[in-house]
Coordinates of C-alpha atoms in Angstrom, one line a residue:
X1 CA -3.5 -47.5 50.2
X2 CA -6.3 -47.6 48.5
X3 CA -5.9 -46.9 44.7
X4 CA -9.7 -47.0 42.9
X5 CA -10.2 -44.5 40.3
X6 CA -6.8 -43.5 40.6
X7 CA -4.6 -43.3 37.2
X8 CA -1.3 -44.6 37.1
X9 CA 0.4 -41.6 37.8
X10 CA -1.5 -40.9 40.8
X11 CA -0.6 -44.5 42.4
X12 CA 3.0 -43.6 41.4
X13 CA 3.5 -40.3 43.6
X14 CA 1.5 -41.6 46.7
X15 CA 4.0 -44.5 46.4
X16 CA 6.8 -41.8 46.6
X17 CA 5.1 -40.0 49.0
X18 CA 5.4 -43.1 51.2
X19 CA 9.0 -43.6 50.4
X20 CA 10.0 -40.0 51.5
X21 CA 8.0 -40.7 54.7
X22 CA 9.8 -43.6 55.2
X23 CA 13.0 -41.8 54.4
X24 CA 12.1 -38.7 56.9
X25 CA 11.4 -36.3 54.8
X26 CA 8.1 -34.3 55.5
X27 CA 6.4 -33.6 52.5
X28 CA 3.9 -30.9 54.2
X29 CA 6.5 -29.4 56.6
X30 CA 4.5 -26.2 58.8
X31 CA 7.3 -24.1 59.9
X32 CA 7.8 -20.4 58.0
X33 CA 9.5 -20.7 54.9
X34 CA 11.6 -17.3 54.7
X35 CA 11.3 -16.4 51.3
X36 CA 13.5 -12.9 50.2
X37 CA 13.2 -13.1 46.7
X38 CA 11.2 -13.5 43.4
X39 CA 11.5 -14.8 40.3
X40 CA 10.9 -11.3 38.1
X41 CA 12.4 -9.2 40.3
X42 CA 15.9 -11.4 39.7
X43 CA 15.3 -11.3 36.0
X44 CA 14.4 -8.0 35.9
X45 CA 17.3 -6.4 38.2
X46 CA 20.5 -9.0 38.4
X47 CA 23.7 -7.7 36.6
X48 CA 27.3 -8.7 37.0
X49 CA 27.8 -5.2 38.7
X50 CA 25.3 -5.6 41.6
X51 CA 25.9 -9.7 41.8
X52 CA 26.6 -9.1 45.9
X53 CA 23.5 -8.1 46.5
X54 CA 21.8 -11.8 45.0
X55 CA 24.5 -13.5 47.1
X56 CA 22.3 -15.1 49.3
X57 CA 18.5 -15.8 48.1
X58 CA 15.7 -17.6 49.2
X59 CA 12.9 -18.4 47.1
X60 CA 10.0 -21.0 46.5
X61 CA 7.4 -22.6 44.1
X62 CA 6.3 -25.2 42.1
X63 CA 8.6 -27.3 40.0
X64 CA 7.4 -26.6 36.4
X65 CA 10.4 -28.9 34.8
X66 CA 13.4 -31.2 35.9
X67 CA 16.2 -31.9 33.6
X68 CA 18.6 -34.4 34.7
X69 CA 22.1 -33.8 33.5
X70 CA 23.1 -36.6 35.9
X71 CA 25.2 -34.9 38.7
X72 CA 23.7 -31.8 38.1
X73 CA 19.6 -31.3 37.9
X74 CA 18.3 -28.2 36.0
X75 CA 14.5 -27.7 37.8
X76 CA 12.5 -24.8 36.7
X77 CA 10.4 -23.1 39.5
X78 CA 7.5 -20.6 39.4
X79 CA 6.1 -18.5 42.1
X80 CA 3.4 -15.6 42.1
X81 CA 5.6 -13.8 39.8
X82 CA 6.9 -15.9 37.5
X83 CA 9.5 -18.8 36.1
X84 CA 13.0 -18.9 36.8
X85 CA 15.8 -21.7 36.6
X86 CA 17.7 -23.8 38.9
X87 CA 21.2 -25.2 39.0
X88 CA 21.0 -28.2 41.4
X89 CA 24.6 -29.3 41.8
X90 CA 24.9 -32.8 43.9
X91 CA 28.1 -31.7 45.9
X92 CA 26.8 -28.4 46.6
X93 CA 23.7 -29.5 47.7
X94 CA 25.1 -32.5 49.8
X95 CA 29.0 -31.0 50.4
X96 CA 29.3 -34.0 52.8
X97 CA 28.9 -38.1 52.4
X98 CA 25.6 -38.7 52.5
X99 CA 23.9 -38.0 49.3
X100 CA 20.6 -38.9 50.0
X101 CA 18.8 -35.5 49.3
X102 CA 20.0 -35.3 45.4
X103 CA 20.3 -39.1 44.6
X104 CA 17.0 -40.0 45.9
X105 CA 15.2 -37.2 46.7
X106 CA 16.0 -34.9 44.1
X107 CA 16.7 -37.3 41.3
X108 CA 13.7 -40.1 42.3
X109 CA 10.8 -38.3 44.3
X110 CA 10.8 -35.1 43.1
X111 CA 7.9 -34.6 40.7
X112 CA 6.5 -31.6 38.4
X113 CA 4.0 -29.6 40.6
X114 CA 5.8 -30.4 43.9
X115 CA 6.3 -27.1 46.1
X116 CA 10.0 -26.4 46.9
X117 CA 12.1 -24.4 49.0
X118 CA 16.1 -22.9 47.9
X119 CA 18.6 -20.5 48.9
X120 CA 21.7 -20.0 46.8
X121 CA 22.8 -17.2 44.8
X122 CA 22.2 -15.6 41.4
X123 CA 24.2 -16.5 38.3
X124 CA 24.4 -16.7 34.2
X125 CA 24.8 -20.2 33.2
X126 CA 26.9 -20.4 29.8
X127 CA 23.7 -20.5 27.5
X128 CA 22.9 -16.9 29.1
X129 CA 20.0 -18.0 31.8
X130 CA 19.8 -15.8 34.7
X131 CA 19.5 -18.7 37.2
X132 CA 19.6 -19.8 40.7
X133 CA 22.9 -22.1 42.0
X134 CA 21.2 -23.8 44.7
X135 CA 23.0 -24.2 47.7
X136 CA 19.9 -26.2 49.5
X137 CA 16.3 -27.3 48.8
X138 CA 13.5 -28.3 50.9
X139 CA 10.3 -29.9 50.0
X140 CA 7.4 -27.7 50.9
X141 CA 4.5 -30.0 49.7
X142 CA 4.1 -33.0 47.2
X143 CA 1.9 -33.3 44.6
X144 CA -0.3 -36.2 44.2
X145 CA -2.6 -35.3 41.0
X146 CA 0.0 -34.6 37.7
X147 CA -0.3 -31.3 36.1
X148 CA -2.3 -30.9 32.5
X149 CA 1.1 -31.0 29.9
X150 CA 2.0 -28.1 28.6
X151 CA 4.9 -28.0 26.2
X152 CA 7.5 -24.7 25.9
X153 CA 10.0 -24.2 24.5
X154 CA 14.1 -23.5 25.7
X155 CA 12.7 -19.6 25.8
X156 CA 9.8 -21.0 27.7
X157 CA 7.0 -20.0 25.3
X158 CA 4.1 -21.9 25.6
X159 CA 2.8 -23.5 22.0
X160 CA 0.4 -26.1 23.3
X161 CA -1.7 -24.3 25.5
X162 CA -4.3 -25.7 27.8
X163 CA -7.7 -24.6 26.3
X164 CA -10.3 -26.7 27.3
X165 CA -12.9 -24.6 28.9
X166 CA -14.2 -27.4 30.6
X167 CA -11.3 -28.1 32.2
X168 CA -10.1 -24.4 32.6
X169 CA -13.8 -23.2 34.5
X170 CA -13.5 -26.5 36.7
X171 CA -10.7 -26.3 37.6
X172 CA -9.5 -22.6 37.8
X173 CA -6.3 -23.7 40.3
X174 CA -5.1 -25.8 37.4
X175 CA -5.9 -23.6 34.6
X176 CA -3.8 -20.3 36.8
X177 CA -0.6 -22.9 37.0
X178 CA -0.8 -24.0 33.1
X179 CA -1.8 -20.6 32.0
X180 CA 0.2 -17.7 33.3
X181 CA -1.7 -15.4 31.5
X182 CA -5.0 -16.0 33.1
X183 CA -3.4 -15.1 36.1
X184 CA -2.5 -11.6 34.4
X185 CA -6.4 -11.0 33.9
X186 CA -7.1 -11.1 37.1
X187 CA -4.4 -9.0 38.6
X188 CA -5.5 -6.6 35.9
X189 CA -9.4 -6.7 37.6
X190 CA -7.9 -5.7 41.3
X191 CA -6.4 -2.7 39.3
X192 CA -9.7 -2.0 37.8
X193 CA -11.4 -2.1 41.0
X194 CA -8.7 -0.7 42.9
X195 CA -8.9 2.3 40.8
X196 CA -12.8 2.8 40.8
X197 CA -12.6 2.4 45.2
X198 CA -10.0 5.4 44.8
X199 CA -12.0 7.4 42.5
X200 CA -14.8 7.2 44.4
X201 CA -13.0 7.7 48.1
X202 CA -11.3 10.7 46.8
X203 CA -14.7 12.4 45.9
X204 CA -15.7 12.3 48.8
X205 CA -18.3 8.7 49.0
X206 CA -19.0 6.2 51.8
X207 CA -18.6 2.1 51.0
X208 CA -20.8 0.3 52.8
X209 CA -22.3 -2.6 53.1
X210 CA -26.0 -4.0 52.6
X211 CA -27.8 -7.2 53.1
X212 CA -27.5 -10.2 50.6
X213 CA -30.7 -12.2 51.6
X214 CA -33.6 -9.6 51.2
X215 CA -37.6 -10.2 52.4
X216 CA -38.2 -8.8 48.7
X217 CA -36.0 -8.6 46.1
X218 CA -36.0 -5.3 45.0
X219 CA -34.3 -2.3 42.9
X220 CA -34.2 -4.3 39.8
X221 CA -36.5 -6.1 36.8
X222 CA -34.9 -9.5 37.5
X223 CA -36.1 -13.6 38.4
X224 CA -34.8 -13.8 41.8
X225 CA -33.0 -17.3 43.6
X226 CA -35.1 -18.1 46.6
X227 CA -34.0 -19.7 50.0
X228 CA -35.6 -20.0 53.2
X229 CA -34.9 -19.0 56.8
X230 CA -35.4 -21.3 59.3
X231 CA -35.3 -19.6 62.3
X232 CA -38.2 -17.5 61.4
X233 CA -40.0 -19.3 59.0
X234 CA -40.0 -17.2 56.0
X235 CA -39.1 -17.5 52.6
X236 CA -35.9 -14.8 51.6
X237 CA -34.3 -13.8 48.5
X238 CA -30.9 -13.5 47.2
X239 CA -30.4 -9.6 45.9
X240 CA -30.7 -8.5 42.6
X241 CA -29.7 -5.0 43.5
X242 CA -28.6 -3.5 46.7
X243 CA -30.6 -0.3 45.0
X244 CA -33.7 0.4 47.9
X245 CA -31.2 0.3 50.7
X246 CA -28.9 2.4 49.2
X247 CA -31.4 5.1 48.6
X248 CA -32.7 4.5 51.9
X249 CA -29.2 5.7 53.3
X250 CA -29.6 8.7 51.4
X251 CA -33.1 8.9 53.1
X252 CA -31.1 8.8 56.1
X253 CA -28.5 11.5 56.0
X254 CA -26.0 10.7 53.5
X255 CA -24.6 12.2 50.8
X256 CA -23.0 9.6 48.6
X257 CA -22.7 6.5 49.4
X258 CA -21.5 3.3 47.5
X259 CA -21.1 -0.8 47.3
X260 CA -19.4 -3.5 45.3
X261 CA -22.4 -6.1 45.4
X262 CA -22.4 -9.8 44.4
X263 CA -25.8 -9.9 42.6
X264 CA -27.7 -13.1 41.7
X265 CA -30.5 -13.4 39.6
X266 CA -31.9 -17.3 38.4
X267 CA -31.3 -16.4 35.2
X268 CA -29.5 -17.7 31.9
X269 CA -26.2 -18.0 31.3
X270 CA -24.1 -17.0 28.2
X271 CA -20.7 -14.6 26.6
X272 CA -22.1 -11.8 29.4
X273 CA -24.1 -13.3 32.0
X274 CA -23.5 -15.2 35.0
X275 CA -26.1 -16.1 37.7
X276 CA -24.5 -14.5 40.4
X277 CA -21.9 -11.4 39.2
X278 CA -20.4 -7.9 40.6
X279 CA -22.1 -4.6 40.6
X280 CA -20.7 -1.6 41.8
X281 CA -23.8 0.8 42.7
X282 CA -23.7 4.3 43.8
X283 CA -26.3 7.0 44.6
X284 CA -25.4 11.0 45.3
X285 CA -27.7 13.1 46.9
X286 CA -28.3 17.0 45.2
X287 CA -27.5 15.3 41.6
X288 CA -28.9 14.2 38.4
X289 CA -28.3 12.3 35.4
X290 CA -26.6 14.9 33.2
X291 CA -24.2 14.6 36.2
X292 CA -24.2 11.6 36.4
X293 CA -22.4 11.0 33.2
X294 CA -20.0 13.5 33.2
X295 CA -19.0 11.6 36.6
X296 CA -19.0 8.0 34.9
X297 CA -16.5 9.5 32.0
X298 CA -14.1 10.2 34.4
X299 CA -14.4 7.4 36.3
X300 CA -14.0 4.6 34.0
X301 CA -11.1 6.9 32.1
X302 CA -9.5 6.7 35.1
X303 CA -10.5 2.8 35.5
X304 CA -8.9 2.1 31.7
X305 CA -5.7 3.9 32.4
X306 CA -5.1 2.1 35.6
X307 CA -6.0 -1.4 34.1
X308 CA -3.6 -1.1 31.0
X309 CA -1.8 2.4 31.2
X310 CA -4.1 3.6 28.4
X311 CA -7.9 4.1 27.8
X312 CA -7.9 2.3 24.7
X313 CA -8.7 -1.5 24.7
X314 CA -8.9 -3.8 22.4
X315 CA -11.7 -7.0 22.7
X316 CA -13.3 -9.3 19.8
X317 CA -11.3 -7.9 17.1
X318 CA -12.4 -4.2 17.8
X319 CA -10.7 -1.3 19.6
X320 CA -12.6 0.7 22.2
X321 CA -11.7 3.9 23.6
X322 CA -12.9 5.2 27.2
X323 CA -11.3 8.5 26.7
X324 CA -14.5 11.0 27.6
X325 CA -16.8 12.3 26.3
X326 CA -19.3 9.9 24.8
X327 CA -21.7 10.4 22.6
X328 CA -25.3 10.6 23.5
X329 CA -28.2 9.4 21.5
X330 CA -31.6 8.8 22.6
X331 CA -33.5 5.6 22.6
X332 CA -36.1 6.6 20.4
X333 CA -33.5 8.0 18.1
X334 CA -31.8 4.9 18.6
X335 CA -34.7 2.7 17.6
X336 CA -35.7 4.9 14.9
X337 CA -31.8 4.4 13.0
X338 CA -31.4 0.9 13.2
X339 CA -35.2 -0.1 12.5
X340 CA -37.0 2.6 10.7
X341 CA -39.7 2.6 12.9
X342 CA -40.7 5.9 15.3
X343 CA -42.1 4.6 17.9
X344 CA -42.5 7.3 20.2
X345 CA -46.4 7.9 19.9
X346 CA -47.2 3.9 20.0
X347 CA -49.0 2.0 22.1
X348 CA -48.8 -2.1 23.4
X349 CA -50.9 -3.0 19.9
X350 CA -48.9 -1.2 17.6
X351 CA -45.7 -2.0 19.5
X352 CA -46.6 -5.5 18.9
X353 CA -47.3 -4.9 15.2
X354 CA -43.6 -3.5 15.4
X355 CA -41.7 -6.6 16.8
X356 CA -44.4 -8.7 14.0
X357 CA -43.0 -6.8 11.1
X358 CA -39.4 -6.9 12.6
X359 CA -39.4 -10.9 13.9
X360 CA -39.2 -10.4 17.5
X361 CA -40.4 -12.3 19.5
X362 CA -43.3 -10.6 21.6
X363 CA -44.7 -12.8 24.4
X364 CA -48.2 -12.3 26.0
X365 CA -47.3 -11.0 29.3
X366 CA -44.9 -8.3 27.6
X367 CA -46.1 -4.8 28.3
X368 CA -45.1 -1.9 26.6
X369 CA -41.6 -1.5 28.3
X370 CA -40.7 -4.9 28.2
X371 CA -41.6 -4.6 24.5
X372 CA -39.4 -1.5 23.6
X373 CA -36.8 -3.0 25.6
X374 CA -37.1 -6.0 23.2
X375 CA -36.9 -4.1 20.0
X376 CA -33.6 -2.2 21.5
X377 CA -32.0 -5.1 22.4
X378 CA -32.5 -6.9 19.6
X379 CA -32.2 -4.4 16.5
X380 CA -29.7 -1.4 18.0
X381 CA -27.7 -2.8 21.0
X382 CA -25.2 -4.5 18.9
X383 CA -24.2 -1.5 17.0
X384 CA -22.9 0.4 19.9
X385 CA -19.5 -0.4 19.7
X386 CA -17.8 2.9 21.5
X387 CA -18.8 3.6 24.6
X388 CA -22.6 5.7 24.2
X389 CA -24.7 6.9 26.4
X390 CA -28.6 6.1 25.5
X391 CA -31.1 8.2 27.2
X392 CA -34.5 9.7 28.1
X393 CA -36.2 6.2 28.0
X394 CA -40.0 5.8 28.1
X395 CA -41.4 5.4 31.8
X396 CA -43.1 2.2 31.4
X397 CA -39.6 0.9 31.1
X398 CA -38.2 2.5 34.4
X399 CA -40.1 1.9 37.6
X400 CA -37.4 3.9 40.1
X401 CA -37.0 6.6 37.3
X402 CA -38.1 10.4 37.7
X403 CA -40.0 11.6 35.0
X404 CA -38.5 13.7 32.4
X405 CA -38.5 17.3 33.3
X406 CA -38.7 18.8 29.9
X407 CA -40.1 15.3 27.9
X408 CA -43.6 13.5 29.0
X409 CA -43.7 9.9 28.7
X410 CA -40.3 9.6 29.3
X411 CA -37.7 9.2 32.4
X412 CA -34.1 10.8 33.2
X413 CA -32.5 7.7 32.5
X414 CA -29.5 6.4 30.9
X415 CA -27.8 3.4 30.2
X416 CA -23.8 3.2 29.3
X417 CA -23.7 1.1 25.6
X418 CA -19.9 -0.1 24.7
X419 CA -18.9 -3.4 22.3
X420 CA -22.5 -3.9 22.1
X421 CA -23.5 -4.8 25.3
X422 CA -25.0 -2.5 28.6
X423 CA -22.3 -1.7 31.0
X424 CA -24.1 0.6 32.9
X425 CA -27.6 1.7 34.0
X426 CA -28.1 5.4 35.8
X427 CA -31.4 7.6 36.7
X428 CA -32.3 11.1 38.2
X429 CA -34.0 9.2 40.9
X430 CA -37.6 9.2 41.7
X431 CA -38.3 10.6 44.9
X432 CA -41.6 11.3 44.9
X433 CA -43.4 8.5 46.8
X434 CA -46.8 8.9 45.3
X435 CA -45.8 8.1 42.4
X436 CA -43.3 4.9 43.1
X437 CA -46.0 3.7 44.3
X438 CA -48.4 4.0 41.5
X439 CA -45.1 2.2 39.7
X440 CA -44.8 -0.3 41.7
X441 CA -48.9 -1.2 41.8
X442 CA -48.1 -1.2 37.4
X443 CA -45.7 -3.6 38.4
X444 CA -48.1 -6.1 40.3
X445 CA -50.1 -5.9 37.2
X446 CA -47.4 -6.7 35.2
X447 CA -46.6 -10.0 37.1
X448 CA -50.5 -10.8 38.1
X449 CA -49.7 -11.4 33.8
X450 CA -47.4 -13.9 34.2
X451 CA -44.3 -11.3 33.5
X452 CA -41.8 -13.3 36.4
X453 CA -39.5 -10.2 36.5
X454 CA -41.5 -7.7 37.5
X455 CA -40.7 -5.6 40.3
X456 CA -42.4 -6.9 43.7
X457 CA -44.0 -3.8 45.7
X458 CA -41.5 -2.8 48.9
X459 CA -43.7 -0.8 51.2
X460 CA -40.9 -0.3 53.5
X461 CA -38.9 1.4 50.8
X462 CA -42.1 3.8 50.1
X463 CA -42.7 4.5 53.6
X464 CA -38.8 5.4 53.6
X465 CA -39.5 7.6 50.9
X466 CA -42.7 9.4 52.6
X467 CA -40.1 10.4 55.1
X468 CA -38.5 12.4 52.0
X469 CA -35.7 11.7 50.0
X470 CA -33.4 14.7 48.4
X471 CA -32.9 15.1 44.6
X472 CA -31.1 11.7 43.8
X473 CA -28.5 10.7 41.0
X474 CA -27.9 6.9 41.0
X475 CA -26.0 4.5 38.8
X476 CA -25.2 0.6 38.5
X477 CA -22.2 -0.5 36.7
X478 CA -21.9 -4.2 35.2
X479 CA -18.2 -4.6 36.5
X480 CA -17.9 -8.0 35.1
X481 CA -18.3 -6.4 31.6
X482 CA -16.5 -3.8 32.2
X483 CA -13.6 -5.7 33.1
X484 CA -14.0 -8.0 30.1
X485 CA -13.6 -4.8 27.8
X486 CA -10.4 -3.6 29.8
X487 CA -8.5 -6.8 29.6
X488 CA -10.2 -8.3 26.3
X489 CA -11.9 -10.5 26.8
X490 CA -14.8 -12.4 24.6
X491 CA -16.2 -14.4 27.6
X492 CA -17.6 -13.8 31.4
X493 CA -16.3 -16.6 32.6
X494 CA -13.1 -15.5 31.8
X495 CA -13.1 -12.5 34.3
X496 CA -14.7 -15.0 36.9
X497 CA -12.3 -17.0 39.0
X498 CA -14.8 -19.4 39.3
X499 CA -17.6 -19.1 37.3
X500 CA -21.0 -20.8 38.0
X501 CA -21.1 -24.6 36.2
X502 CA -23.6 -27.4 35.9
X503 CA -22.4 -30.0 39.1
X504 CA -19.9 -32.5 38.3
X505 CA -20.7 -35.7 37.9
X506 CA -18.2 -37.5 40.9
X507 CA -17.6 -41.2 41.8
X508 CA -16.6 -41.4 45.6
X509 CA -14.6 -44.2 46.7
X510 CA -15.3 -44.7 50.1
X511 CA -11.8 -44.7 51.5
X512 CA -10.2 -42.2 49.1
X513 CA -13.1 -39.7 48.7
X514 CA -14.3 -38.2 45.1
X515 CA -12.3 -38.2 41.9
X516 CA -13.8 -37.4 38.4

């Protein structure tokens, strides 16, 4: 055995690993472990009254604590569901002579982390702990890298919790066995997105699916991650949006359709954004925006009560409450509260006097959208706390936008503001394919500037739309936010099982492989 790079405690359990090999004992057995029970379930529903019914109980996990009381071993398991004790008794486990399995086994070669198997039945020790008299144990799988410490105490609350986030990001598998809670999160998002898949199934929409590498990336205002095809030579993109197919669907015959996308975009990364993250994205034919946001109420309402059996939330200090309806302000209104400044009759040169007077930065190859969008994001976003609607934005800012039907200069568009951060982005469609493309050619002059997130032309989504498409609502909604508000949390990475990271640095040993 090789042991380079490996810390002490490492060498020690591949040296028991070899001792229960020599013994017999398979440490990575492959047969079916029958497992009947679990942990909460036995807390939760074991009384004196029904005891028959916990007579006989399988169960399995990983060995959180051993305490040896000499011929009786208290070990502390936890499975998917939670912690729950164990009453290893040597003579029940080995009724016979040979005492192998608890003398050596149990008492020697058994280590925190290791995977077990028991069946017994249900009792209350003398301190009052629902436990588990274990009638026989198997080893499932040994552990050969020790587990972060994490001290509880005899009610098994944790006070020295694991909080690195280097650690925690790295190694998420770790960080879900030290941190129960983190575990909770996550259960919590399937809920979430559980309950937005029914909403939207019950109404009536089709999930589909649409490509991740793209010949353009389209549908968004976004730096795209580029890869290249070998078979045919050509250069592809990873989505930013799954927005032009959608719509082409509708182009094709359906009514409503809808996807939960992985979206990347070579971008930063901070609190709210990660370089590749989920989108849920739907488009209804026959709709508009006003409907549109009657629809989104109801569905995150219904998102928040099936997340945390309420629609308020509580995240950075502040409660939020989905309950509908929202407000509604518009962004010139918006700008023109938090800034002082009406803006709605300005051009690029006064725009730019603007972000001068109000220290924003205003780069060169900023046109006017990107340069309201900076002054929004910058002076009003953070004082949206409760979730608001802002709306009716100015057309140089929304490419794939109709234009307003009672407002010129300005698009049916809205974007979903809650805690201070977007969470949501919707339009009345364009569908008029003379006009995307005069869009789309502003674009090109937009990034002929140097501006690298401007929209690339797709002439296969305008010939789509020469076909005709029908009166359009769409919306995209920032689930990775949105979950962060639901089960309050300050970070992305926390909703992320495993978030993106710079590489880690590894030294590889040429017979034992990489360690840290």
């Amino acid at each position: 055995m090789n042991t380079v790079n490996l810390s002490e405690q490492e060498i020690i359990r591949r040296e028991k690993l070899t001792e229960l090999q020599q013994l017999g004992v398979d440490a990575y057995p492959a047969a079916l472990y029958p497992v009947s029970h679990y942990s909460a379930d036995i807390l939760k529903r074991y009384t004196e009254e029904n005891k028959a019914e916990f007579s006989n109980v399988t169960l399995a996990g990983r060995v959180m604590s051993i305490n040896d009381k000499g011929k009786v071993v208290f070990i502390k398991i936890q499975d998917s569901h939670g912690i729950i004790q164990l009453y290893v008794r040597r003579d029940d486990l080995c009724p016979g002579e040979d005492k192998l399995l608890f003398d050596k086994v149990v008492k020697h070669l058994l280590d925190l982390g290791d995977f077990i198997g028991v069946t017994g039945f249900v009792f209350v020790t003398r301190t009052g702990e629902t436990s588990i008299h274990v009638q026989t144990l198997t080893l499932l799988a040994k552990s050969l890298k020790p587990l972060p410490v994490v001290k509880r105490d005899e009610q098994g609350n944790v006070f020295d919790e694991v909080t690195d986030p280097e650690f925690r990001y790295r190694q998420r598998y770790a960080d879900l066995i030290v941190n129960p809670q983190v575990k909770d999160v996550f259960v919590r998002r399937t809920k979430m997105m559980n309950a937005i898949r029914g909403f939207l199934n019950e109404q009536g929409a089709l999930e589909v699916d649409t490509p991740v590498l793209q010949s353009i990336p389209g549908g968004a205002a976004a730096r795209p991650f580029i890869t290249h095809h070998n078979a045919l030579d050509v250069p592809f993109y990873l989505r930013i949006a799954n927005e032009l197919y959608l719509k082409r669907l509708i182009v094709g015959g359906f009514d409503w359709v809808y996807e939960f996308s992985r979206n990347f975009r070579n971008e930063g990364m901070d609190r709210t954004h990660n370089p590749e993250f989920t989108v849920l994205e739907f488009y209804v034919a026959y709709k508009d925006y006003l409907w549109m946001m009657e629809t989104t109420e109801q569905l995150l309402e219904r998102a928040a009560i099936a997340t945390n059996g309420t629609t308020v939330t509580g995240v950075d200090g502040k409660t939020i409450d989905f309950k509908a309806p929202y407000r509604r302000v518009t962004m010139y209104d918006a700008i023109k509260e938090y800034t002082g400044f009406d803006i709605s009759l300005m051009g690029e040169d006064e725009l730019r006097e603007v972000c001068r007077k109000l220290n924003i930065h205003a780069d060169p190859t900023m046109g006017k959208g990107k340069l309201i969008d900076e002054i929004f994001s910058e002076k009003c976003e953070a004082h949206f706390i409760q979730p608001t609607f802002i709306i009716d934005y100015p057309v140089e800012m929304s490419p794939l936008t109709k234009r307003h039907r009672g407002k010129p200069g300005l698009v049916e568009r809205f974007e979903l503001m809650a805690n201070g951060k977007e969470i949501a982005n919707a339009y009345s469609e364009l569908n008029d394919p003379l006009d995307q493309r005069e869009r789309f050619e502003a674009q090109l002059q937009l990034m002929e500037r140097g501006d690298d997130e401007a929209m690339f032309i797709d002439h296969d989504f305008l010939r789509a739309l020469e076909y005709g498409m029908p009166p359009t609502a769409g919306i995209g909604f920032g689930l990775d936010r949105i979950c962060m508000l639901l089960t309050g949390q300050s970070s992305i990475q926390d909703v992320l099982l495993f978030p993106q990271m710079r590489p880690e640095k590894m030294i590889f040993d040429q017979n034992e492989g990489p360690n840290s």
